[in-house]
Coordinates of C-alpha atoms in Angstrom, one line a residue:
X698 CA -97.0 -47.5 42.4
X699 CA -98.0 -45.9 45.2
X700 CA -94.7 -46.5 47.3
X701 CA -92.7 -45.1 44.1
X702 CA -95.2 -41.8 44.3
X703 CA -94.5 -41.2 47.8
X704 CA -90.6 -42.0 47.9
X705 CA -90.4 -39.7 45.1
X706 CA -92.3 -36.9 46.8
X707 CA -90.6 -37.5 50.2
X708 CA -87.0 -38.5 49.5
X709 CA -86.4 -38.0 45.6
X710 CA -87.9 -33.9 45.2
X711 CA -86.4 -32.4 48.2
X712 CA -83.0 -33.5 46.8
X713 CA -82.9 -33.2 43.7
X714 CA -81.5 -29.7 43.0
X715 CA -78.4 -30.8 45.1
X716 CA -77.5 -33.3 43.0
X717 CA -77.7 -31.3 40.3
X718 CA -75.8 -28.4 41.5
X719 CA -73.0 -30.6 43.1
X720 CA -73.2 -32.2 39.8
X721 CA -73.2 -35.6 41.5
X722 CA -74.4 -39.1 41.6
X723 CA -77.8 -39.0 43.4
X724 CA -76.3 -41.7 46.2
X725 CA -79.1 -41.1 48.7
X726 CA -81.4 -41.7 46.4
X727 CA -80.0 -45.1 45.1
X728 CA -79.3 -46.0 48.6
X729 CA -83.2 -45.4 49.8
X730 CA -84.5 -47.3 47.0
X731 CA -83.1 -50.3 48.3
X732 CA -84.4 -49.7 51.4
X733 CA -87.8 -48.8 49.6
X734 CA -87.6 -52.6 47.6
X735 CA -87.6 -50.5 44.8
X736 CA -84.1 -52.0 42.9
X737 CA -85.4 -55.6 42.5
X738 CA -88.6 -55.0 40.6
X739 CA -88.2 -57.6 38.1
X740 CA -86.4 -60.1 40.0
X741 CA -89.2 -62.9 41.4
X742 CA -90.5 -62.8 44.9
X743 CA -88.0 -66.3 45.5
X744 CA -85.1 -64.1 45.2
X745 CA -86.0 -61.4 47.4
X746 CA -87.6 -59.3 44.4
X747 CA -91.1 -57.4 43.8
X748 CA -91.8 -59.5 40.8
X749 CA -93.7 -56.7 38.8
X750 CA -94.9 -56.7 35.3
X751 CA -93.4 -54.6 32.5
X752 CA -97.0 -52.2 33.0
X753 CA -96.2 -52.6 36.4
X754 CA -92.3 -51.6 36.4
X755 CA -93.3 -48.6 33.8
X756 CA -96.0 -46.9 36.0
X757 CA -93.6 -46.9 38.8
X758 CA -90.8 -45.5 36.3
X759 CA -93.5 -43.1 35.5
X760 CA -94.1 -42.0 39.0
X761 CA -90.5 -41.4 39.6
X762 CA -89.4 -39.6 36.8
X763 CA -92.2 -36.9 37.6
X764 CA -90.2 -35.6 39.9
X765 CA -87.0 -36.4 38.8
X766 CA -85.8 -38.0 35.4
X767 CA -82.0 -38.9 36.6
X768 CA -83.1 -40.8 39.1
X769 CA -85.8 -42.8 37.4
X770 CA -83.3 -43.4 34.5
X771 CA -80.8 -44.8 36.8
X772 CA -83.4 -47.4 38.2
X773 CA -84.2 -48.4 34.8
X774 CA -80.6 -49.2 34.2
X775 CA -80.1 -51.0 37.5
X776 CA -83.2 -53.0 37.5
X777 CA -82.7 -53.8 33.7
X778 CA -79.6 -55.7 35.1
X779 CA -80.9 -57.0 38.2
X780 CA -83.6 -58.7 36.2
X781 CA -81.9 -60.2 33.7
X782 CA -78.9 -61.6 36.4
X783 CA -82.1 -63.0 37.7
X784 CA -82.8 -64.8 34.6
X785 CA -79.8 -65.6 33.3
X786 CA -76.8 -66.0 35.9
X787 CA -75.9 -69.3 36.8
X788 CA -74.2 -71.0 40.1
X789 CA -71.5 -68.7 41.8
X790 CA -72.1 -66.0 39.6
X791 CA -75.8 -65.6 40.4
X792 CA -75.0 -66.1 43.9
X793 CA -72.1 -63.8 43.8
X794 CA -73.9 -60.6 42.1
X795 CA -77.8 -61.1 42.3
X796 CA -78.3 -60.5 46.4
X797 CA -76.5 -57.2 46.1
X798 CA -78.3 -55.9 43.4
X799 CA -81.6 -56.9 44.7
X800 CA -81.0 -55.2 47.8
X801 CA -79.5 -52.1 46.8
X802 CA -76.3 -52.7 48.1
X803 CA -74.7 -53.1 44.6
X804 CA -75.5 -50.7 42.0
X805 CA -75.3 -52.3 38.2
X806 CA -74.5 -50.4 35.2
X807 CA -75.0 -51.5 31.5
X808 CA -72.0 -51.0 29.2
X809 CA -72.5 -51.0 25.2
X810 CA -72.4 -47.8 23.7
X811 CA -68.2 -46.6 22.6
X812 CA -67.0 -43.4 21.7
X813 CA -66.9 -44.4 18.0
X814 CA -69.5 -47.2 18.1
X815 CA -72.7 -44.8 19.0
X816 CA -75.9 -47.0 18.4
X817 CA -74.3 -49.7 16.2
X818 CA -73.8 -52.1 18.8
X819 CA -72.7 -54.3 16.4
X820 CA -69.8 -52.6 15.9
X821 CA -68.6 -52.9 19.4
X822 CA -64.6 -52.7 19.7
X823 CA -64.4 -53.5 23.5
X824 CA -62.1 -56.7 23.3
X825 CA -62.0 -60.0 25.2
X826 CA -59.1 -62.5 25.0
X827 CA -59.1 -65.8 26.5
X828 CA -56.1 -66.4 28.4
X829 CA -56.2 -69.8 30.1
X830 CA -58.8 -69.9 32.5
X831 CA -59.0 -66.0 32.4
X832 CA -60.6 -63.1 30.2
X833 CA -59.0 -60.0 29.2
X834 CA -60.7 -57.1 28.4
X835 CA -59.3 -53.9 26.7
X836 CA -61.1 -50.8 25.3
X837 CA -63.6 -48.1 26.2
X838 CA -67.2 -47.7 27.0
X839 CA -68.9 -44.5 26.6
X840 CA -72.4 -43.2 28.6
X841 CA -72.1 -45.7 31.4
X842 CA -75.4 -44.8 33.1
X843 CA -74.5 -45.3 36.8
X844 CA -71.2 -45.9 35.7
X845 CA -69.4 -43.3 38.8
X846 CA -70.4 -45.3 41.5
X847 CA -71.6 -48.5 40.0
X848 CA -70.2 -51.6 41.8
X849 CA -71.5 -54.5 39.0
X850 CA -70.6 -53.8 35.1
X851 CA -72.8 -55.8 32.4
X852 CA -69.7 -55.5 29.9
X853 CA -70.6 -56.2 26.3
X854 CA -67.4 -56.9 24.6
X855 CA -65.9 -58.7 21.1
X856 CA -64.5 -62.2 21.4
X857 CA -64.0 -62.6 17.7
X858 CA -64.0 -59.7 15.4
X859 CA -64.4 -61.8 12.3
X860 CA -68.0 -63.4 13.3
X861 CA -69.7 -59.7 14.1
X862 CA -72.4 -59.6 16.2
X863 CA -71.9 -63.3 16.5
X864 CA -68.7 -63.1 18.3
X865 CA -70.2 -60.3 21.2
X866 CA -70.5 -61.7 24.7
X867 CA -71.2 -60.1 28.0
X868 CA -69.2 -60.2 31.3
X869 CA -70.2 -59.3 35.0
X870 CA -67.3 -57.4 36.3
X871 CA -66.7 -55.8 39.4
X872 CA -66.4 -52.3 38.7
X873 CA -63.4 -51.4 41.2
X874 CA -61.4 -53.8 40.3
X875 CA -58.1 -53.9 38.8
X876 CA -57.6 -52.7 35.4
X877 CA -61.1 -51.0 35.3
X878 CA -61.0 -47.2 35.1
X879 CA -63.8 -44.9 35.8
X880 CA -63.7 -41.3 34.2
X881 CA -65.1 -38.1 36.2
X882 CA -69.1 -37.5 35.3
X883 CA -70.2 -36.2 32.4
X884 CA -71.4 -32.8 32.9
X885 CA -74.9 -33.0 31.7
X886 CA -78.1 -30.4 32.3
X887 CA -80.2 -32.1 34.1
X888 CA -78.9 -35.3 34.4
X889 CA -75.8 -35.4 36.9
X890 CA -77.9 -37.6 39.2
X891 CA -77.6 -40.4 37.2
X892 CA -73.7 -40.7 37.2
X893 CA -73.2 -41.5 33.3
X894 CA -69.0 -41.3 32.3
X895 CA -66.6 -43.1 30.2
X896 CA -65.1 -46.6 31.5
X897 CA -62.1 -48.0 30.3
X898 CA -60.4 -51.5 30.5
X899 CA -56.8 -51.8 30.4
X900 CA -55.8 -55.3 30.6
X901 CA -58.7 -55.8 32.8
X902 CA -58.3 -60.1 33.7
X903 CA -61.9 -61.4 35.3
X904 CA -61.9 -65.2 36.3
X905 CA -64.1 -67.4 33.7
X906 CA -67.0 -67.1 35.6
X907 CA -67.4 -63.8 35.2
X908 CA -69.1 -64.9 31.3
X909 CA -72.5 -63.7 31.8
X910 CA -74.3 -64.1 28.0
X911 CA -72.0 -66.8 26.4
X912 CA -70.7 -65.9 22.6
X913 CA -72.9 -65.7 20.0
X914 CA -75.8 -64.6 22.4
X915 CA -74.7 -61.1 23.8
X916 CA -76.2 -59.1 20.9
X917 CA -79.5 -60.4 21.3
X918 CA -79.6 -60.2 24.8
X919 CA -78.5 -56.0 24.7
X920 CA -81.3 -55.7 22.1
X921 CA -84.2 -57.5 24.6
X922 CA -82.5 -54.6 26.9
X923 CA -82.7 -52.0 25.0
X924 CA -86.3 -52.8 23.9
X925 CA -87.3 -52.8 27.2
X926 CA -85.6 -49.3 28.3
X927 CA -87.0 -47.8 25.4
X928 CA -90.1 -48.4 26.7
X929 CA -89.4 -47.2 29.9
X930 CA -87.6 -44.5 28.5
X931 CA -91.4 -43.2 27.3
X932 CA -92.8 -44.2 30.2
X933 CA -90.8 -41.4 31.8
X934 CA -91.4 -38.8 29.3
X935 CA -95.1 -39.5 30.1
X936 CA -94.2 -39.0 33.9
X937 CA -92.2 -35.6 32.9
X938 CA -94.4 -34.2 30.7
X939 CA -97.3 -34.9 33.3
X940 CA -95.4 -32.8 35.5
X941 CA -94.7 -29.8 32.9
X942 CA -98.6 -29.1 32.0
X943 CA -99.9 -29.6 35.7
X944 CA -97.2 -26.8 36.8
X945 CA -97.8 -24.8 33.7
X946 CA -101.5 -24.8 33.9
X947 CA -101.2 -24.0 37.5
X948 CA -99.2 -20.8 36.4
X949 CA -101.4 -19.5 33.7
X950 CA -104.4 -19.9 36.4
X951 CA -102.5 -17.2 38.6
X952 CA -100.6 -15.4 36.3
X953 CA -102.0 -12.0 35.6
X954 CA -101.3 -9.8 32.5
X955 CA -103.1 -7.5 30.0
X956 CA -105.7 -7.1 32.2
X957 CA -106.2 -10.9 33.1
X958 CA -105.5 -14.1 33.8
X959 CA -102.9 -15.7 31.2
X960 CA -105.1 -19.0 31.3
X961 CA -108.2 -16.8 29.7
X962 CA -106.2 -16.3 26.8
X963 CA -107.7 -18.3 24.0
X964 CA -103.9 -19.0 22.4
X965 CA -102.3 -20.3 25.6
X966 CA -105.3 -22.7 26.2
X967 CA -104.6 -23.9 22.4
X968 CA -100.8 -24.6 23.5
X969 CA -101.8 -26.6 26.4
X970 CA -104.3 -28.3 24.8
X971 CA -101.3 -29.5 22.5
X972 CA -99.4 -30.9 25.1
X973 CA -102.3 -32.9 26.5
X974 CA -102.8 -34.6 23.5
X975 CA -99.5 -35.4 23.3
X976 CA -99.1 -36.5 26.9
X977 CA -102.0 -38.9 26.0
X978 CA -100.7 -40.6 22.6
X979 CA -97.5 -40.6 24.8
X980 CA -99.0 -42.9 27.0
X981 CA -101.2 -44.8 24.8
X982 CA -97.9 -45.5 23.0
X983 CA -96.2 -46.5 25.8
X984 CA -98.4 -48.9 27.6
X985 CA -98.8 -50.8 24.1
X986 CA -95.4 -51.6 24.0
X987 CA -95.2 -52.4 27.5
X988 CA -97.8 -54.9 27.2
X989 CA -96.3 -56.4 23.7
X990 CA -93.0 -57.0 25.8
X991 CA -94.8 -57.9 28.9
X992 CA -96.8 -60.8 26.8
X993 CA -93.5 -61.9 25.2
X994 CA -93.7 -61.0 22.0
X995 CA -91.2 -58.9 19.8
X996 CA -91.8 -55.1 20.8
X997 CA -89.0 -53.4 18.6
X998 CA -91.4 -51.7 16.8
X999 CA -93.6 -50.1 19.6
X1000 CA -91.0 -49.6 21.8
X1001 CA -89.1 -47.5 19.2
X1002 CA -92.7 -45.7 18.4
X1003 CA -92.9 -45.2 21.8
X1004 CA -89.8 -43.6 22.8
X1005 CA -89.6 -41.5 19.6
X1006 CA -92.9 -39.7 19.8
X1007 CA -92.5 -39.4 23.5
X1008 CA -89.0 -37.8 23.8
X1009 CA -90.0 -35.5 20.6
X1010 CA -93.0 -34.1 22.4
X1011 CA -91.2 -33.9 26.3
X1012 CA -88.7 -31.6 24.5

């Protein structure tokens, strides 16, 4: 956590406005994150990772988001994928993909959402059809964090629409391979650094070994990843809210108006007190969810409460 705090202060803070002004992915941040061992946080030490707990990961991301939400969210998606690959991938697929994700030489992206589907993940339409020893993917994904610069795509696709969510499988695909079409990054106020975009698949042929999560298990795997992301978004909101409260408190102590400091006005102090209460509530909800997830229990409800409340009070 201290390493993440220092890294965010020394590396991210000086460049955060540049990434936003230039409307581009925070390439320098990700490269530096790899060098500072922040890209394999959920991966075991045997595989070169840091093997931190879910609570520890939440604290790390709270510290980074206190400086820049975009970089923190980029690392959420990458670390989530690296952890999933470490837990699930086997054989040549694991050997090919995992080392680069852990050391940061490869950037990962999670592709679930689609333009006409939104949050109804069971209704995805990107198709994966088996063709001999290969799979052929067609369709479009939206809101792919890290998508503009990604090297590895975790793609959720429908193999048989008649099966509904039971037909969903997950593929690990080379983001720079044939049939993968990256669109320019979305214009997002304050979020250009996370490189979110749409990615299309046009008869994208991938080998059979690219099948990461088997048919029938993809939907559940996606929901597990989303629950963890919700917990981590709650933690990031705690970091942003903490910075906002500190910044506002310092300002009203120095700003003179109406014959005195703004901090001497009771109405101003009331507002800051409300923010302080919101921060404490966000932290309690978030870290309760993190502990539940860490203990291997179903954290869906706790994660939803944490994200819903924390994002609202951070607006």
